[in-house]
Coordinates of N, CA and C in Angstrom, one line a residue:
S1 N 110.0 126.5 99.5 CA 110.9 125.1 99.4 C 111.9 125.1 100.6
G2 N 112.1 123.8 100.7 CA 113.3 123.4 101.8 C 112.3 122.1 102.7
S3 N 113.2 122.0 103.7 CA 112.3 120.4 105.1 C 112.0 121.2 106.0
S4 N 112.1 122.6 105.8 CA 111.4 122.9 107.9 C 110.6 124.4 106.8
I5 N 109.7 124.2 107.8 CA 108.7 125.5 107.8 C 108.6 126.6 108.9
N6 N 109.2 128.1 108.8 CA 109.2 128.9 109.7 C 108.0 129.3 109.9
A7 N 107.3 130.0 110.8 CA 106.3 131.0 111.0 C 106.1 132.5 111.8
S8 N 106.6 133.7 111.6 CA 106.7 134.6 112.3 C 105.9 135.7 112.0
Q9 N 105.4 136.6 113.0 CA 105.2 137.9 113.0 C 103.7 137.4 112.2
V10 N 102.9 136.6 113.4 CA 101.0 136.3 113.1 C 100.9 136.8 114.0
S11 N 99.8 137.4 114.0 CA 98.5 138.5 114.8 C 97.2 137.8 114.2
V12 N 96.4 137.3 115.5 CA 95.3 136.9 115.5 C 94.5 138.1 116.4
T13 N 93.3 138.3 116.6 CA 92.5 139.1 117.5 C 92.0 138.4 118.7
A14 N 91.7 138.7 119.3 CA 90.6 137.6 120.2 C 89.8 137.3 120.2
G15 N 89.5 135.7 120.2 CA 88.1 134.9 119.6 C 88.4 134.6 118.3
A16 N 89.7 135.3 117.5 CA 90.0 134.9 116.2 C 90.2 133.5 116.1
S17 N 90.9 133.2 115.1 CA 91.8 132.0 114.8 C 92.2 132.4 112.8
C18 N 93.0 131.7 113.1 CA 93.5 131.3 111.4 C 94.0 130.6 110.9
T19 N 94.4 129.8 109.5 CA 94.2 128.6 108.9 C 96.1 129.0 108.1
I20 N 96.5 128.7 108.1 CA 97.8 128.0 107.1 C 98.4 126.9 106.3
S21 N 97.6 127.1 105.6 CA 98.0 125.6 104.1 C 99.6 126.0 103.6
I22 N 99.7 124.7 103.8 CA 101.3 124.3 102.7 C 101.2 122.9 102.5
D23 N 101.8 123.1 101.2 CA 101.8 121.7 100.1 C 102.9 121.3 101.0
V24 N 102.9 120.2 101.1 CA 104.3 119.2 101.4 C 104.0 118.1 100.4
T25 N 105.6 117.2 99.9 CA 105.8 115.9 99.2 C 106.2 115.4 100.3
A26 N 106.2 114.1 99.6 CA 107.3 113.0 100.5 C 107.6 111.9 99.4
E27 N 108.7 111.5 99.4 CA 109.7 110.8 98.0 C 109.1 109.5 98.3
N28 N 108.6 108.9 99.8 CA 108.5 107.4 100.1 C 107.1 107.5 100.3
V29 N 106.4 105.8 100.2 CA 104.9 105.7 100.9 C 105.5 105.5 102.4
G30 N 103.9 105.5 103.1 CA 104.4 105.4 104.6 C 103.7 106.8 104.6
S31 N 103.8 106.3 106.4 CA 102.9 107.6 107.6 C 104.0 108.1 108.2
Y32 N 103.9 109.3 108.1 CA 104.9 109.9 108.4 C 104.6 111.1 109.6
S33 N 105.0 111.6 111.2 CA 104.7 111.9 111.9 C 105.3 113.7 112.1
I34 N 103.9 114.9 111.8 CA 105.6 115.8 111.8 C 104.6 116.8 113.1
S35 N 105.7 116.8 114.1 CA 105.6 117.6 115.6 C 106.1 118.8 115.4
P36 N 105.5 119.8 115.0 CA 106.2 121.1 115.1 C 106.1 121.3 117.1
S37 N 107.4 122.6 116.9 CA 107.8 123.2 118.4 C 106.9 123.7 119.1
N38 N 107.2 124.2 120.1 CA 105.9 124.8 121.0 C 105.8 126.4 120.2
L39 N 104.2 126.5 120.0 CA 104.1 128.1 119.9 C 104.6 129.2 120.5
T40 N 105.4 130.1 120.2 CA 105.8 131.4 121.3 C 105.4 132.6 120.7
Y41 N 104.3 133.2 121.7 CA 103.6 134.9 121.3 C 103.8 135.5 122.3
Y42 N 103.5 136.4 122.2 CA 103.1 137.7 123.4 C 101.8 138.3 123.2
A43 N 100.9 138.2 124.5 CA 99.5 138.3 124.4 C 99.4 140.0 125.1
A44 N 98.7 140.1 124.3 CA 98.4 142.0 124.5 C 99.0 142.2 125.6
G45 N 100.1 143.7 125.9 CA 99.8 144.7 126.8 C 101.2 143.3 127.9
N46 N 101.6 142.8 127.0 CA 102.0 141.8 128.2 C 104.1 141.3 127.2
F47 N 104.8 141.6 127.5 CA 105.8 141.6 126.9 C 107.0 140.4 127.6
T48 N 106.4 139.9 127.6 CA 106.7 138.4 128.5 C 106.3 137.4 127.3
P49 N 107.4 136.5 126.5 CA 106.9 135.6 125.7 C 106.3 134.8 126.3
Q50 N 105.5 134.2 125.9 CA 104.1 132.8 125.8 C 104.3 132.0 125.2
S51 N 104.7 130.5 125.8 CA 105.0 129.4 125.5 C 103.6 128.6 125.4
V52 N 103.0 127.8 124.7 CA 102.5 126.6 124.5 C 103.0 125.5 123.5
S53 N 102.6 124.2 124.0 CA 102.4 122.8 123.2 C 102.0 123.0 121.9
A54 N 102.7 122.8 120.5 CA 101.7 122.9 119.4 C 101.4 120.9 119.2
E55 N 100.0 121.1 118.6 CA 99.4 119.3 118.6 C 100.5 118.8 116.7
S56 N 100.9 117.7 117.8 CA 101.5 116.9 115.9 C 100.2 116.1 115.4
A57 N 100.8 116.1 113.8 CA 100.0 115.6 112.7 C 100.3 114.4 112.2
T58 N 99.8 113.8 111.3 CA 100.4 112.6 110.6 C 99.8 112.8 109.6
L59 N 101.2 112.6 108.7 CA 101.1 112.7 107.0 C 101.1 111.3 106.2
V60 N 99.8 110.6 105.7 CA 100.0 109.9 105.3 C 99.9 109.6 103.7
V61 N 101.2 109.0 103.0 CA 101.3 108.8 102.1 C 101.0 107.6 100.9
A62 N 99.7 108.0 100.3 CA 99.2 106.4 99.5 C 100.2 106.8 98.4
P63 N 100.2 105.2 98.1 CA 100.8 104.1 97.1 C 100.3 105.0 95.6
T64 N 101.6 104.7 94.8 CA 101.3 104.6 93.2 C 99.6 105.2 93.0
F65 N 99.3 105.5 92.2 CA 97.6 106.0 92.0 C 97.1 104.8 91.3
L66 N 98.0 104.0 90.3 CA 97.9 102.8 90.1 C 98.0 101.8 90.7
N67 N 97.9 100.7 91.2 CA 98.3 99.4 91.9 C 97.8 98.4 91.3
A68 N 98.7 97.5 90.7 CA 98.0 95.9 90.4 C 98.5 95.0 91.0
F69 N 97.8 94.0 91.6 CA 98.8 92.4 92.0 C 98.1 91.3 91.2
F70 N 98.7 90.5 91.4 CA 98.4 89.0 91.1 C 98.1 88.4 92.5
P71 N 97.5 86.7 92.5 CA 97.5 86.6 94.1 C 98.9 86.0 94.0
A72 N 99.4 85.6 95.8 CA 100.9 84.9 95.6 C 101.4 84.0 94.8
S73 N 100.5 82.9 94.9 CA 100.4 82.0 93.5 C 99.6 81.7 92.9
A74 N 99.8 81.2 91.7 CA 98.7 80.4 90.6 C 99.1 79.2 90.5
L75 N 98.4 77.9 89.3 CA 98.7 76.6 88.8 C 98.3 77.0 87.5
P76 N 99.1 75.9 87.4 CA 99.2 76.1 85.2 C 97.2 75.2 85.2
G77 N 97.0 76.2 84.0 CA 95.1 75.7 83.6 C 94.2 75.8 84.4
G78 N 94.6 77.4 85.4 CA 93.6 78.0 86.4 C 93.5 79.4 86.0
S79 N 92.3 79.8 86.8 CA 91.9 81.3 86.4 C 92.4 82.2 87.8
V80 N 93.2 83.8 87.4 CA 93.6 83.6 88.9 C 93.0 85.7 88.2
P81 N 92.7 86.4 89.4 CA 92.1 87.9 89.3 C 93.5 88.6 89.3
L82 N 93.4 89.6 88.0 CA 94.2 90.8 88.6 C 93.1 91.8 89.0
T83 N 94.6 92.0 90.1 CA 93.4 93.5 91.0 C 94.0 94.4 90.1
F84 N 92.9 95.7 90.0 CA 93.4 97.1 89.4 C 93.1 97.7 90.5
T85 N 93.8 99.0 91.5 CA 93.1 100.1 92.3 C 93.6 101.1 91.1
I86 N 92.9 102.3 91.7 CA 93.3 103.6 90.6 C 92.7 104.3 92.0
L87 N 94.0 105.6 92.0 CA 93.7 106.6 93.2 C 93.7 107.8 93.1
N88 N 93.0 108.2 93.0 CA 93.1 110.3 92.0 C 93.5 110.8 93.3
S89 N 94.8 111.0 94.1 CA 94.7 111.8 95.6 C 95.3 113.5 95.2
N90 N 95.0 113.4 93.9 CA 95.1 114.8 93.4 C 93.7 115.6 94.8
R91 N 94.1 116.9 95.5 CA 93.2 117.2 96.4 C 92.0 118.5 95.2
D92 N 93.1 118.4 94.1 CA 92.2 120.1 93.4 C 91.3 119.4 92.2
N93 N 92.2 118.3 91.0 CA 91.4 117.7 90.3 C 91.3 116.7 90.0
A94 N 89.7 116.8 88.8 CA 89.1 115.6 88.8 C 90.6 114.8 88.1
I95 N 90.3 113.2 87.6 CA 91.1 112.5 86.5 C 89.9 112.1 85.5
S96 N 90.1 112.2 84.1 CA 89.0 112.0 83.1 C 90.2 111.4 81.9
E97 N 89.1 110.0 81.5 CA 89.7 109.7 79.8 C 90.9 108.4 80.0
L98 N 91.3 108.3 81.8 CA 92.5 107.6 81.8 C 92.4 106.3 81.0
A99 N 93.4 105.8 80.6 CA 93.3 105.0 79.8 C 95.4 104.2 79.5
F100 N 95.2 102.8 79.4 CA 96.3 102.6 79.4 C 95.3 100.7 78.9
T101 N 97.0 100.1 78.4 CA 97.2 98.4 78.6 C 97.8 98.4 78.5
T102 N 97.7 96.1 78.6 CA 98.7 95.0 79.1 C 98.9 94.2 78.5
D103 N 99.6 93.9 77.8 CA 99.4 92.5 76.7 C 100.1 91.2 77.5
F104 N 99.1 90.4 77.9 CA 99.4 89.3 79.0 C 100.1 88.1 78.1
N105 N 99.9 88.1 76.7 CA 101.1 87.2 75.9 C 102.3 87.9 75.7
A106 N 102.5 88.7 76.1 CA 104.2 89.2 76.7 C 104.6 89.2 77.7
T107 N 103.6 88.8 78.5 CA 103.8 87.8 80.0 C 104.1 86.9 79.9
L108 N 103.6 86.2 79.2 CA 103.5 84.4 79.4 C 102.6 83.9 78.1
S109 N 103.7 83.5 77.1 CA 102.8 83.2 76.3 C 101.5 82.5 76.4
G110 N 100.1 82.6 75.5 CA 99.3 81.5 76.0 C 98.3 82.6 77.2
L111 N 99.0 82.9 77.5 CA 97.9 84.1 79.2 C 97.3 84.7 78.7
A112 N 95.7 84.6 78.5 CA 94.3 85.2 77.8 C 94.0 85.5 79.4
I113 N 92.9 86.5 78.9 CA 92.0 86.9 79.9 C 90.2 86.0 79.6
S114 N 89.3 85.6 80.7 CA 89.1 85.0 81.0 C 87.5 85.9 81.5
Q115 N 87.7 86.6 82.1 CA 86.8 87.4 82.5 C 86.7 88.9 82.8
L116 N 86.1 89.8 82.2 CA 86.5 91.4 82.6 C 85.7 91.9 83.0
P117 N 85.7 93.3 83.7 CA 84.5 93.8 84.8 C 83.6 94.3 84.0
A118 N 82.6 94.4 84.2 CA 81.2 94.9 83.5 C 81.6 96.4 83.3
D119 N 81.2 97.3 81.8 CA 81.2 98.6 81.7 C 81.0 99.6 83.1
N120 N 81.2 100.6 83.0 CA 81.5 101.4 84.1 C 82.2 101.5 85.3
F121 N 82.6 100.3 85.4 CA 83.9 100.1 87.0 C 84.1 100.9 87.4
C122 N 84.7 102.4 86.6 CA 85.2 103.1 87.4 C 85.1 104.3 86.7
G123 N 84.0 105.4 87.1 CA 82.9 105.7 86.4 C 82.3 105.7 85.3
V124 N 81.3 106.7 85.0 CA 80.7 106.2 83.8 C 81.0 106.2 82.5
G125 N 80.7 105.3 81.7 CA 81.8 105.2 80.7 C 83.0 103.9 80.4
S126 N 83.3 104.5 81.7 CA 84.6 102.9 81.6 C 84.4 101.7 81.3
S127 N 85.2 101.2 80.1 CA 85.2 100.0 79.8 C 86.4 99.0 80.1
A128 N 86.4 98.2 79.9 CA 87.2 97.0 79.4 C 87.3 96.1 78.5
T129 N 88.6 95.9 77.8 CA 88.7 95.1 76.0 C 89.1 94.0 76.4
G130 N 89.5 92.8 75.5 CA 90.4 92.2 75.1 C 90.5 91.1 75.4
S131 N 91.4 90.1 75.1 CA 91.2 88.5 74.9 C 92.5 88.3 75.8
S132 N 94.2 88.8 74.5 CA 95.2 88.8 75.2 C 95.6 89.8 75.6
T133 N 95.2 91.3 75.1 CA 95.8 92.6 75.5 C 94.5 92.7 75.9
L134 N 94.8 93.3 77.3 CA 94.0 94.3 78.1 C 93.6 96.1 77.8
S135 N 92.9 96.2 77.3 CA 92.6 98.2 77.2 C 90.9 98.3 78.1
I136 N 92.2 99.5 79.1 CA 91.2 100.1 79.7 C 91.3 101.2 79.1
S137 N 89.7 101.7 79.1 CA 90.1 103.4 78.7 C 88.4 104.2 79.2
N138 N 88.7 105.2 79.4 CA 87.5 106.2 79.9 C 86.9 106.3 81.5
V139 N 88.0 105.7 82.1 CA 88.3 106.2 83.5 C 88.1 107.1 84.2
S140 N 87.4 107.7 84.9 CA 87.0 109.1 85.3 C 86.7 108.8 87.2
L141 N 88.2 109.6 87.6 CA 87.8 109.7 89.1 C 87.8 110.9 89.6
A142 N 87.0 111.5 90.7 CA 86.7 112.5 91.6 C 88.3 112.8 92.2
S143 N 88.7 114.1 92.8 CA 89.9 114.4 93.5 C 89.2 113.5 94.7
G144 N 90.0 112.5 94.9 CA 90.1 111.7 96.5 C 89.6 110.4 96.3
E145 N 88.8 110.5 94.9 CA 88.5 108.8 94.8 C 88.9 107.9 94.2
S146 N 88.6 106.5 94.8 CA 89.5 105.7 94.3 C 88.6 104.6 93.6
C147 N 88.7 103.8 92.7 CA 88.5 102.7 92.6 C 88.9 101.2 92.6
T148 N 88.3 99.9 92.6 CA 89.7 98.7 92.6 C 88.9 97.7 91.5
F149 N 89.0 97.1 90.8 CA 88.3 96.5 89.7 C 89.6 94.7 89.5
E150 N 88.4 93.9 89.2 CA 89.2 92.7 88.9 C 88.9 92.0 87.0
V151 N 90.3 91.4 86.4 CA 90.2 91.2 85.5 C 90.7 89.5 86.0
S152 N 90.3 89.2 85.2 CA 90.7 87.3 85.2 C 91.1 86.7 84.3
V153 N 92.4 86.3 84.4 CA 93.1 85.7 83.6 C 93.4 84.5 83.2
L154 N 93.5 83.0 82.2 CA 93.6 81.9 82.3 C 95.5 81.5 82.0
I155 N 96.0 80.8 82.9 CA 96.8 80.6 82.6 C 96.9 79.2 81.5
P156 N 98.3 79.3 80.9 CA 98.0 77.8 80.1 C 98.5 76.3 80.9
A157 N 97.4 75.4 80.5 CA 97.9 74.6 81.2 C 99.2 73.9 81.2
N158 N 100.0 74.0 80.0 CA 101.5 73.3 79.5 C 102.3 74.9 80.3
A159 N 101.9 75.6 81.2 CA 102.5 77.0 82.0 C 104.1 76.5 82.6
A160 N 104.7 76.9 82.2 CA 106.3 76.1 82.7 C 106.1 76.9 84.8
A161 N 106.8 76.7 85.7 CA 107.1 76.9 86.7 C 107.9 78.1 86.4
G162 N 107.6 79.4 87.7 CA 108.3 80.5 87.6 C 107.6 81.9 87.7
A163 N 108.1 83.1 87.8 CA 108.4 84.4 87.6 C 107.6 85.4 86.6
Y164 N 106.6 85.4 86.2 CA 106.5 86.3 85.2 C 106.2 87.1 85.7
T165 N 106.8 88.9 85.3 CA 106.5 90.0 85.0 C 105.6 90.3 84.1
N166 N 104.1 91.4 84.3 CA 103.9 91.7 83.4 C 103.8 93.2 84.1
T167 N 103.5 94.1 82.8 CA 104.1 95.4 82.1 C 102.7 96.1 81.8
T168 N 102.2 97.4 82.2 CA 101.0 98.1 81.6 C 101.6 99.2 80.5
S169 N 101.5 99.2 79.9 CA 101.2 100.7 78.8 C 101.7 102.3 80.1
T170 N 102.5 103.1 79.4 CA 102.4 104.3 80.0 C 101.0 104.4 79.7
I171 N 100.3 105.2 81.6 CA 99.1 106.1 81.8 C 98.9 106.8 81.3
T172 N 97.5 107.0 80.3 CA 97.6 108.6 79.8 C 95.9 109.0 80.5
Y173 N 95.9 110.4 81.1 CA 94.5 110.8 81.4 C 95.2 112.3 81.0
N174 N 93.6 113.1 81.5 CA 93.3 114.3 81.6 C 93.2 114.6 83.6
L175 N 94.3 115.1 83.9 CA 94.3 116.1 85.5 C 93.5 117.5 85.2
G176 N 92.8 117.6 85.2 CA 91.8 118.4 85.2 C 91.6 119.1 84.1
S177 N 92.1 120.1 82.8 CA 92.0 120.1 81.7 C 93.8 119.7 81.1
S178 N 94.1 119.2 82.3 CA 95.8 119.1 81.6 C 95.8 117.8 80.9
P179 N 96.2 117.3 79.6 CA 97.0 116.0 79.4 C 97.8 115.4 80.3
T180 N 98.3 114.4 80.8 CA 99.0 113.7 81.8 C 99.4 112.4 81.2
T181 N 100.7 112.0 81.9 CA 101.1 110.6 81.4 C 101.7 110.0 83.0
S182 N 101.5 108.8 83.1 CA 102.7 108.2 84.1 C 103.0 107.2 83.8
V183 N 103.8 106.5 84.9 CA 105.0 105.6 84.0 C 104.4 104.3 84.1
A184 N 104.4 103.5 83.7 CA 103.9 101.9 83.0 C 104.0 101.5 85.2
V185 N 103.0 100.4 85.4 CA 103.3 99.9 86.5 C 103.6 98.4 86.0
T186 N 104.4 97.7 86.7 CA 104.7 96.4 87.1 C 104.6 95.0 88.0
N187 N 104.0 94.1 88.1 CA 103.6 93.6 89.1 C 104.3 91.6 88.2
T188 N 103.8 90.2 89.4 CA 104.3 89.2 88.9 C 103.8 88.3 89.4
L189 N 103.9 87.3 88.4 CA 102.7 86.2 87.7 C 103.6 85.2 88.8
N190 N 103.5 84.5 89.6 CA 103.9 83.4 90.5 C 102.9 82.5 90.0
V191 N 103.8 81.0 89.3 CA 103.3 80.3 88.8 C 104.1 79.1 89.0
Y192 N 103.1 78.1 90.1 CA 104.0 76.8 90.5 C 103.2 75.6 90.1
K193 N 104.2 74.7 90.1 CA 103.9 73.1 89.4 C 102.7 72.5 90.6
A194 N 101.5 71.9 90.4 CA 101.1 71.5 91.4 C 102.2 69.8 91.7
P195 N 102.1 69.9 93.1 CA 102.5 68.3 93.6 C 101.4 67.2 93.2
T196 N 102.3 66.4 92.7 CA 101.5 65.0 92.4 C 102.0 64.1 93.2
A197 N 101.1 62.8 93.3 CA 100.8 61.9 94.4 C 100.9 60.8 93.6
T198 N 101.6 59.3 93.2 CA 101.5 58.3 92.3 C 101.5 57.2 93.7
M199 N 100.9 56.0 93.3 CA 100.5 54.8 94.4 C 100.9 53.8 93.4
V200 N 101.7 53.2 94.1 CA 102.1 51.4 93.1 C 102.2 50.7 94.0
F201 N 101.8 49.2 93.7 CA 101.5 48.1 94.4 C 102.8 46.9 94.5
L202 N 103.2 47.2 95.3 CA 104.4 46.0 95.6 C 104.0 44.3 95.9
E203 N 104.9 43.6 94.7 CA 103.5 42.5 95.0 C 104.7 41.6 95.9
S204 N 103.9 41.3 96.8 CA 104.2 40.5 97.8 C 103.4 39.6 98.5
Q205 N 104.1 38.8 99.0 CA 103.1 37.4 99.5 C 102.7 38.0 100.7
A206 N 100.7 37.6 100.7 CA 100.4 37.9 102.1 C 100.1 36.5 102.7
T207 N 100.2 36.7 104.0 CA 100.4 36.0 104.9 C 99.2 35.8 106.5

């Protein structure tokens, strides 16, 4: 463990190759360039060290495995999609029986589901149910697989303008055969009042 890697005493016969695999983690989402130092080696029968440049690599750290977001803005009385993306970034294990809920009425009183995705949207058996509380269940994803689906919600016609926070429940699933949980995901619904226009006729004498 640590922030650097040192490899030494590596021996490779002529024409052969070797592969070294190391698991690394990153604290933040983003793209990271990894540039190793030059490789130093001794060729057989030559006691003078040789050096050759090493290739760099890029590590791409994906966002949290569950993302959810509303459009940038919404109007009272309108229907908007809430888009979910689930990513299984684990290289070795599949995800099964993933489930979570989100209470739209707790986000904004009267906020309700207007359309759900068809069954099997994230693996065979996956389903979405509910009217004011969304329940997602039986999601399954192979290692490295992702899926995206939408749930449409209807904003009450009398909704006041403002930013409303929507939060899921804790996310539960099996990673391989191990029961696992992940923290809740939060997103924001921004409601804006539509502009209005009025027209007034002024009494004046036409000439």
